[in-house]
Short mmCIF file of C-alpha atoms in Angstrom, two decimals:
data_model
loop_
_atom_site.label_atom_id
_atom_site.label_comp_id
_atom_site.label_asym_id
_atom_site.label_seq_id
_atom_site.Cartn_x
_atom_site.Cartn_y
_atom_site.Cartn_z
CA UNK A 1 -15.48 -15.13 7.25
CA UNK A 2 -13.55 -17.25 4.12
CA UNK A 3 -15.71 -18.07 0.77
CA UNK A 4 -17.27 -21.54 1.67
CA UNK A 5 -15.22 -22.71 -1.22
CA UNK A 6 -12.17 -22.50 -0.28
CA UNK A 7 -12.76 -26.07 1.42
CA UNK A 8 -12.87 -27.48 -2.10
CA UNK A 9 -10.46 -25.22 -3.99
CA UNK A 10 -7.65 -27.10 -4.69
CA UNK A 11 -8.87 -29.71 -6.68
CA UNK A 12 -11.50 -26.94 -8.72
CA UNK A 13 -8.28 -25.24 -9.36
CA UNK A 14 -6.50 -27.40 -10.89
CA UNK A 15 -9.23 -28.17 -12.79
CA UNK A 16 -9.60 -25.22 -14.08
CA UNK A 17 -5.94 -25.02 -14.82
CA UNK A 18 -5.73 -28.37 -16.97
CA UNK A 19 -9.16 -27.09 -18.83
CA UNK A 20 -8.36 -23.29 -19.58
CA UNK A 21 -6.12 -20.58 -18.97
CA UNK A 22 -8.58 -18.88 -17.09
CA UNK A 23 -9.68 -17.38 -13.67
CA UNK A 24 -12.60 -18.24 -12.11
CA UNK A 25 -14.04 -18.16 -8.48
CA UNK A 26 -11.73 -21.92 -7.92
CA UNK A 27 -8.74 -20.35 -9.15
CA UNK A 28 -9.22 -16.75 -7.25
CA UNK A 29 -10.01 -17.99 -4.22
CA UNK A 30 -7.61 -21.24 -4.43
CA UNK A 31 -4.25 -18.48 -4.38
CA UNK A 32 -5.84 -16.36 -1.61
CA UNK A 33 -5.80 -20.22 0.36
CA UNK A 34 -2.67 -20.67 -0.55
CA UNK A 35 -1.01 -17.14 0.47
CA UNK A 36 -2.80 -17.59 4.17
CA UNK A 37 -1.00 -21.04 4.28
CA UNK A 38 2.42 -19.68 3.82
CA UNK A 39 1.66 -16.84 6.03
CA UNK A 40 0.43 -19.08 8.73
CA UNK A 41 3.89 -20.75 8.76
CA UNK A 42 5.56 -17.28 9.36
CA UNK A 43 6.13 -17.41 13.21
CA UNK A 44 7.65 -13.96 13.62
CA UNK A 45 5.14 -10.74 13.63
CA UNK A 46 8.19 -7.94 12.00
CA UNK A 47 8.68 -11.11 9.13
CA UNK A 48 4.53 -11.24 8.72
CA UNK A 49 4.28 -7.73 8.07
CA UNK A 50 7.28 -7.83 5.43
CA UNK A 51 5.74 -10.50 3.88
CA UNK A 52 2.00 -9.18 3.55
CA UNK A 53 3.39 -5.61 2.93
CA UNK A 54 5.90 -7.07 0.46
CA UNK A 55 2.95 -8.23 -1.47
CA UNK A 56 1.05 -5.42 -1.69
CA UNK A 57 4.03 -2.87 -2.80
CA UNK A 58 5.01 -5.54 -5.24
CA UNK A 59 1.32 -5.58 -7.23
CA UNK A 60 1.37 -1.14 -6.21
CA UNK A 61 5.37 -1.08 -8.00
CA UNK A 62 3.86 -2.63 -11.05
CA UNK A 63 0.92 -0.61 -11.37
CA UNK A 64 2.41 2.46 -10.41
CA UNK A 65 4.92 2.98 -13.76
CA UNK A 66 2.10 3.67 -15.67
CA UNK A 67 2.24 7.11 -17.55
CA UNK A 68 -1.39 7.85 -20.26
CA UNK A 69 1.02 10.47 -21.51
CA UNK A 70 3.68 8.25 -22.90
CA UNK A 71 4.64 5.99 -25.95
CA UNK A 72 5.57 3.07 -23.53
CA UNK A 73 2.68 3.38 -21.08
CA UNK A 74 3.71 -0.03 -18.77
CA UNK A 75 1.54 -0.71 -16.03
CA UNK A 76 0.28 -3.93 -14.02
CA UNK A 77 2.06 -6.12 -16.54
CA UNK A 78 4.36 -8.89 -14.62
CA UNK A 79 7.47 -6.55 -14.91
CA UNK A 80 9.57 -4.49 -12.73
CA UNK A 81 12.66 -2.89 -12.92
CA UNK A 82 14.64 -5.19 -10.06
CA UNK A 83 17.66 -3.58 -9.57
CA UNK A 84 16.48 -0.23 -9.53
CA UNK A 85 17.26 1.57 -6.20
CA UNK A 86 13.26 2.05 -5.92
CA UNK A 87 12.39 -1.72 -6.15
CA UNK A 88 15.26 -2.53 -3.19
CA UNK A 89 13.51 -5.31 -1.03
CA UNK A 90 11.20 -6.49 -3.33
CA UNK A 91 13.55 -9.78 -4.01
CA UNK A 92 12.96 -10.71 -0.65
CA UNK A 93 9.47 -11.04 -1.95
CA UNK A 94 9.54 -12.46 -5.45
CA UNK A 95 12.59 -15.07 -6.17
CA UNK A 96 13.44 -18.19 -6.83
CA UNK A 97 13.57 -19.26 -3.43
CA UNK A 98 10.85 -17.04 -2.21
CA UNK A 99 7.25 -19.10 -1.03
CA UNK A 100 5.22 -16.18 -3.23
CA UNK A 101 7.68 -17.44 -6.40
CA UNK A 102 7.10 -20.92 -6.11
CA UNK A 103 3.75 -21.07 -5.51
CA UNK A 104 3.37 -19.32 -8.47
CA UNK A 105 5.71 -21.28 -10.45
CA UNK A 106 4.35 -24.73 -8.65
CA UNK A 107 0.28 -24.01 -9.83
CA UNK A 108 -0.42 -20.77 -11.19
CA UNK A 109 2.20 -20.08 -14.02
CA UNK A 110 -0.71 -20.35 -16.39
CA UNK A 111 -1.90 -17.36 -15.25
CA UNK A 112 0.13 -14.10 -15.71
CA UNK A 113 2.54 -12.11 -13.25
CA UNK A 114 0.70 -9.63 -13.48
CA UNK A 115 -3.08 -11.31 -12.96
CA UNK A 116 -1.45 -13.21 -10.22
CA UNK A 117 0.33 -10.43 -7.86
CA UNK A 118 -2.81 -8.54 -7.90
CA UNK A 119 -4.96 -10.99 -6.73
CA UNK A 120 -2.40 -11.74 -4.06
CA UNK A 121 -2.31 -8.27 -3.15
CA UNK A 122 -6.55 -8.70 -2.99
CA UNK A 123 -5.67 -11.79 -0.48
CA UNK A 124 -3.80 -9.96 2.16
CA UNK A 125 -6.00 -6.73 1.94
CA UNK A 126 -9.11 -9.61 2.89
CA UNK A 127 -7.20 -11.70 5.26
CA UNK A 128 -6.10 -8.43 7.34
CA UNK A 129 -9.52 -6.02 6.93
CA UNK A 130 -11.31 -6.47 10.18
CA UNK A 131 -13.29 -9.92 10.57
CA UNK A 132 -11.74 -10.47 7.20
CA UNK A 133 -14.86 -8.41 5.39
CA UNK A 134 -13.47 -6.64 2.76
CA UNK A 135 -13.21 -8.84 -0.54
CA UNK A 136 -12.37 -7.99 -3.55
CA UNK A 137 -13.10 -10.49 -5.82
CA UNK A 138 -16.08 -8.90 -7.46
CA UNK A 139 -14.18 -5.87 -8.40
CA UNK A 140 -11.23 -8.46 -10.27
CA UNK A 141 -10.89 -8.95 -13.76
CA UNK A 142 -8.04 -10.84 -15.22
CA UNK A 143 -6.33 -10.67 -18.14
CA UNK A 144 -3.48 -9.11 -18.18
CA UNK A 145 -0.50 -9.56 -20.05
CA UNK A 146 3.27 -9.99 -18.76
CA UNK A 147 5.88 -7.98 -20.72
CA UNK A 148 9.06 -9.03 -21.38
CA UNK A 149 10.72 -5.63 -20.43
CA UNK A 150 10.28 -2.16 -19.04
CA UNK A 151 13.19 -0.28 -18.95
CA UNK A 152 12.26 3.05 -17.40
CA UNK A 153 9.36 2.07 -15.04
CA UNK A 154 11.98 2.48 -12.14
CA UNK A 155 11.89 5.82 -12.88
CA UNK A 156 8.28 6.50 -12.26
CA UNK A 157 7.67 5.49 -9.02
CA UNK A 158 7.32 7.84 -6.19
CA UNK A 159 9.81 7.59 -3.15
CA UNK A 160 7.47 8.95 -1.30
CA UNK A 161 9.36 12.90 -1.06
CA UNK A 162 6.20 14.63 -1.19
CA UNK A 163 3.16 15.56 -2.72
CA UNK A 164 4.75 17.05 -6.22
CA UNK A 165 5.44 13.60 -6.99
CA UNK A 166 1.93 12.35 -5.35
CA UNK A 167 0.89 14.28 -8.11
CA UNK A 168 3.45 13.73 -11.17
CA UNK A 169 2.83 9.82 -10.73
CA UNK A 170 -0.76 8.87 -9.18
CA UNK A 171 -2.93 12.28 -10.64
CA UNK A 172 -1.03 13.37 -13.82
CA UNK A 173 0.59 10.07 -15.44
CA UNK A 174 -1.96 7.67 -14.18
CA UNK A 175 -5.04 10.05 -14.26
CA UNK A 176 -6.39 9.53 -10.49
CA UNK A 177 -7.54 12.30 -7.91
CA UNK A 178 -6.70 13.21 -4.88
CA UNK A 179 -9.28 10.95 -2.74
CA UNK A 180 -8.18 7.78 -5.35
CA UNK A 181 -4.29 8.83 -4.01
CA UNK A 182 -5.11 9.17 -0.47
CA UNK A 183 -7.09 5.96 -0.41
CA UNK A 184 -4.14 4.07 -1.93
CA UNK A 185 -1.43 5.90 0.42
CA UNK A 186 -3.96 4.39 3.39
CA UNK A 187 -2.26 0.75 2.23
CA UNK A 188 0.89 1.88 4.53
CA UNK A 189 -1.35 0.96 7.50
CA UNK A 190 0.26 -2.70 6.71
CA UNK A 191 3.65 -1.68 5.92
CA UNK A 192 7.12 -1.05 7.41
CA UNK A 193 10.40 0.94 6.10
CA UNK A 194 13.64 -1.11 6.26
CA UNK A 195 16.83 1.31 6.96
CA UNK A 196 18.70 -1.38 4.24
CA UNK A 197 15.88 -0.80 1.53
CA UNK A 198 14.48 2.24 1.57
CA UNK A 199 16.74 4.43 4.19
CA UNK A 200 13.18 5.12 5.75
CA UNK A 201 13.52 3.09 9.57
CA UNK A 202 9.62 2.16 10.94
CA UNK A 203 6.32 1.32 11.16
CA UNK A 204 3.35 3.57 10.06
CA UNK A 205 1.55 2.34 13.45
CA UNK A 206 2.61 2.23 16.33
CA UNK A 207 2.64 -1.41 17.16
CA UNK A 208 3.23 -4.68 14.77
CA UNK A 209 0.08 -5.85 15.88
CA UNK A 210 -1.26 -2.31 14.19
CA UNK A 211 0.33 -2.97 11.34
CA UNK A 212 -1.48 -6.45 10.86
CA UNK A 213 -4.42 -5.07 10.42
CA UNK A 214 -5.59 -3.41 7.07
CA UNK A 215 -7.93 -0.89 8.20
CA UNK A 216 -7.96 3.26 8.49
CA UNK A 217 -6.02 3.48 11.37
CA UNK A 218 -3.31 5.38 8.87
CA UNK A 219 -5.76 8.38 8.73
CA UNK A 220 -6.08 8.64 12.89
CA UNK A 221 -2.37 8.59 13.30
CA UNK A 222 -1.87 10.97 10.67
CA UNK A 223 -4.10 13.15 12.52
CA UNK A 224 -3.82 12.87 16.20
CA UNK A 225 0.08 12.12 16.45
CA UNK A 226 2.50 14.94 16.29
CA UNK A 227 4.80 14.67 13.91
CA UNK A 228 8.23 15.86 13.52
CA UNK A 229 10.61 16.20 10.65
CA UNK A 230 13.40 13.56 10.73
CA UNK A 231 16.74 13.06 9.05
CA UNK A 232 16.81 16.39 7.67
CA UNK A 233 18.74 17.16 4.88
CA UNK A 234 19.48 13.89 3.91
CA UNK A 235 17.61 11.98 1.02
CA UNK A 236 15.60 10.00 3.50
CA UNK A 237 13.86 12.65 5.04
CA UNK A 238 10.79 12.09 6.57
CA UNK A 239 8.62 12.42 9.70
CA UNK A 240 9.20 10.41 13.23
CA UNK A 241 6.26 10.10 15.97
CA UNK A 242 7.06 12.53 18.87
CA UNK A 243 6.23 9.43 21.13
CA UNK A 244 8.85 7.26 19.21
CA UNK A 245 10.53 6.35 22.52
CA UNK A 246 7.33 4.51 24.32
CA UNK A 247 6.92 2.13 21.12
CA UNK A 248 8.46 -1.05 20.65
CA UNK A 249 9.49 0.50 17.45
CA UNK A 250 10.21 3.95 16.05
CA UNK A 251 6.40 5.22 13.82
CA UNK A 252 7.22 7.14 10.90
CA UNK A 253 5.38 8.88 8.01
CA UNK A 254 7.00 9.52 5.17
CA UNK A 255 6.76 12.88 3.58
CA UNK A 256 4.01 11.83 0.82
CA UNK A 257 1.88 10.42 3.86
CA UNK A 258 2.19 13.86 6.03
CA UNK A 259 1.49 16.10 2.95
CA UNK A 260 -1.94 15.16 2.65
CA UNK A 261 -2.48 17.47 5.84
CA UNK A 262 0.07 19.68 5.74
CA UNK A 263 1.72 21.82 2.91
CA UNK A 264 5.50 19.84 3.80
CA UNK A 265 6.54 21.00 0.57
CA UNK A 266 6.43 24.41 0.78
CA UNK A 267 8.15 24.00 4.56
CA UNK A 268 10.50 21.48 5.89
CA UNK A 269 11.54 21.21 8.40
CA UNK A 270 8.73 21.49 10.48
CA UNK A 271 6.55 20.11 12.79
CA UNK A 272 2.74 19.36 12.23
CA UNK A 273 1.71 20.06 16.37
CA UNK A 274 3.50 22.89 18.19
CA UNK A 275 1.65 22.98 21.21
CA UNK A 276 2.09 19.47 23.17
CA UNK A 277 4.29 18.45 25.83
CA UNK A 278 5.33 15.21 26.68
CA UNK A 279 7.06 14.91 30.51
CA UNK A 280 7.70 18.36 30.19
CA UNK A 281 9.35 18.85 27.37
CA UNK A 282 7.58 20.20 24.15
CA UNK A 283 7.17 17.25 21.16
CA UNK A 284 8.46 19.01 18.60
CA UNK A 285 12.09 19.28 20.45
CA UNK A 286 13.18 15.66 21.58
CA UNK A 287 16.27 15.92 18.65
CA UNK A 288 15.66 19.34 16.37
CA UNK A 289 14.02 22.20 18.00
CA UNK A 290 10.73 22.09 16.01
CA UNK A 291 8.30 23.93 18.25
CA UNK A 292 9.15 27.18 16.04
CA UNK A 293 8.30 25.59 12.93
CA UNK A 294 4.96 24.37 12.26
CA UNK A 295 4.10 22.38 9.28
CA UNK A 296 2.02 24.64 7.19
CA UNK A 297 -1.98 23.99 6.62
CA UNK A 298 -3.19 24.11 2.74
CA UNK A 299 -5.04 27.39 1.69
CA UNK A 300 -8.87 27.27 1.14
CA UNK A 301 -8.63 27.21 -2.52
CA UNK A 302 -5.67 24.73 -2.95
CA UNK A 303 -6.19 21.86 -5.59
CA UNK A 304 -4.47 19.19 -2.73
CA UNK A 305 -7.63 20.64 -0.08
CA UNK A 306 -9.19 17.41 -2.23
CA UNK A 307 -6.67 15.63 -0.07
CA UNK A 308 -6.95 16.86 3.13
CA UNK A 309 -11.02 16.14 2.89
CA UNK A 310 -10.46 12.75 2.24
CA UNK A 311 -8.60 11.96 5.15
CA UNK A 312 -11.22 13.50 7.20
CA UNK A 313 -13.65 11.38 5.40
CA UNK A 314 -11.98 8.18 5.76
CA UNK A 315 -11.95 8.71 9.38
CA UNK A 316 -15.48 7.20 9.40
CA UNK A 317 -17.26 10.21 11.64
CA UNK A 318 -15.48 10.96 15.12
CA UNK A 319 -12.88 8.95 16.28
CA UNK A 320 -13.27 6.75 18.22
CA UNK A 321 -15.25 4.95 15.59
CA UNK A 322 -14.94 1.02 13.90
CA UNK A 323 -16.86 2.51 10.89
CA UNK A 324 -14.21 0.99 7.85
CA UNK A 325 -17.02 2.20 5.35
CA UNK A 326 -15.57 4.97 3.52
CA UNK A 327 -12.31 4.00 3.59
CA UNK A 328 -12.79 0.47 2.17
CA UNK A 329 -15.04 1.65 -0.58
CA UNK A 330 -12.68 4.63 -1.78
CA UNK A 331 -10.09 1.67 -1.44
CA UNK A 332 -12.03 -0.54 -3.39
CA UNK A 333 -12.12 2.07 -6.19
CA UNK A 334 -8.66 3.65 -6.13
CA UNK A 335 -7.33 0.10 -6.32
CA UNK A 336 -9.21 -0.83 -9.57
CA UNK A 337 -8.32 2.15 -11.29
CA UNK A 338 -4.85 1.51 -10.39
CA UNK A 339 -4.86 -2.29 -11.20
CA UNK A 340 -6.76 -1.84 -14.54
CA UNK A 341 -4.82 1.21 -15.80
CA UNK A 342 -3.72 0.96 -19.41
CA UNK A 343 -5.51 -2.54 -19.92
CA UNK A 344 -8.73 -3.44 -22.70
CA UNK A 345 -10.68 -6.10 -22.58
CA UNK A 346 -9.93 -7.55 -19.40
CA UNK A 347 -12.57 -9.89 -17.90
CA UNK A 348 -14.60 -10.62 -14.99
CA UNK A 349 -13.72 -13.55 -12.58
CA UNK A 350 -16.16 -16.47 -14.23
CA UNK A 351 -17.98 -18.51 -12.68
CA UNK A 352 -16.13 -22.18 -13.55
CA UNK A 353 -13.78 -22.47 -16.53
CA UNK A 354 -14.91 -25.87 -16.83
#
């Protein structure tokens, strides 16, 4: 169910905007309103998800340059490195001409970039959990301050390759473990890979209806599918769905996303289940022969084990199970780690700024 105030929030918002350069509740609520309009005026499903999953990789690519270790530490402050080769699609999200811009430009330039695109990634991770339960707001605090440049941040944000970088970017330079990283990586469950962007082609789920829906469905394909390696030896390799050909779409994984199961760094090509058949033919084998090559499991005493136990975890107990518990709460946490990185005295949402 909505906050009963977003009935009123317009008005409290702007409010709030001609009193203080604040956020409150009005404000908070008032943008997540506003983001479900435009999306409600988005007729076609593929051009939903881009939009939603535009949002939330545009709020994860500012967060995700931060380094503790460095003189220039960046993080979610307003700025990204746009024509970096990592950062391809995001213009389709934030521009002149894009809805997201000019809302923001229309009624919430008061606020920062930065303040702003997180609590529009918060919007879309409420208006797509199931029955629209899992709100952020309480976890929110604003504050943060839009820089001017950040040459560099391009260069610290994971491609998605594997777990090395996994680790170089989301453990070592912004300080999170494994089950923060895995919790995060679960945010694909609403995205899609564009051939023109990325080089990746897909959905993580199997249908765009799936992919509408921000819940841990990420961690039972990840599991039950087989997957096999695709693209090899090119600088978009990744992982296709062995039942590719019976979806509307082709499902991928990228290699970050199968690595949290299976040791793809130490082997690739490979496939992570050698032993099914699909009309008769073995699903590791529709384009490489892959039955030969099984994707490595982790050893008992491997630091990324941390990994593999939270995917089991955010399963919820035995599939088939609607139990979003532990993923939404390791979300929940991951997320303000992530969003609050390098930041002091950032505040709560208040209660009216007026």
């Amino acid at each position: 169910m909505k906050p009963i105030s977003l009935v009123v929030l317009s008005s409290v918002a702007l409010l709030s905007k001609i009193c203080h350069a604040c956020i409150d509740k009005a404000t908070y609520y008032a943008i997540d309103s506003d983001i479900e309009k435009i999306a409600s005026s988005i007729t076609s499903q593929n051009e939903l998800v881009h939009f939603y999953g535009g949002i939330v990789r545009l709020a994860a690519h500012d967060f995700m340059d931060h380094d503790r270790n460095s003189g220039t530490p960046y993080g979610s402050d307003g700025c990204i490195e746009w024509n970096h080769e990592v950062n391809k699609g995001l213009q389709t999200i934030w521009c002149n001409s894009c809805p997201l811009t000019k809302l923001y430009k229309k009624t919430y330039s008061y606020i920062s970039k930065a303040d702003f695109w997180v609590i529009s990634a918060n919007a879309v991770i409420r208006q797509l959990s199931k029955n629209q339960s899992f709100d952020l707001a309480n976890t929110f605090l604003w504050g943060r301050k839009d820089a001017a440049s950040c040459q560099g941040a391009g260069d610290r944000i994971p491609t998605g390759t594997g777990c090395r970088e996994v680790e170089d970017t989301l453990l070592d330079a912004m300080g999170l473990q494994w089950r923060d990283a895995v919790a995060l990586l679960g945010a694909h469950t609403i995205g899609k890979g564009h051939e023109a962007f990325s080089g990746h082609d897909g959905y993580w789920m199997p249908t765009v209806a799936d992919s509408l829906v921000f819940d841990k469905k990420y961690y039972e394909e990840l599991i039950l599918r087989t997957w096999r390696s695709r693209n090899i030896g090119t600088k978009e390799e990744d992982f296709v769905a062995s039942t590719e050909e019976t979806h509307e779409h082709p499902q991928m994984m990228l290699k970050a996303d199968v690595c949290l199961l299976y040791n793809t760094d130490r082997k690739y090509p490979c496939c992570s289940k050698t032993n099914r058949f699909l009309h008769g033919v073995n699903e590791c084998d529709w384009e490489e022969v892959l039955s030969n090559k099984k994707c490595p499991s982790y050893a008992k005493n491997d630091s990324r084990m941390e990994a593999v136990r939270a995917v089991l975890e955010y399963l919820g107990g035995i599939s088939p199970n609607d139990n979003q518990g532990p993923f939404y709460k390791a979300y929940a946490t991951a997320w303000f780690k992530a969003t609050t990185n390098g930041h002091d005295n950032l505040k709560s949402i208040r209660r009216t700024c007026w």
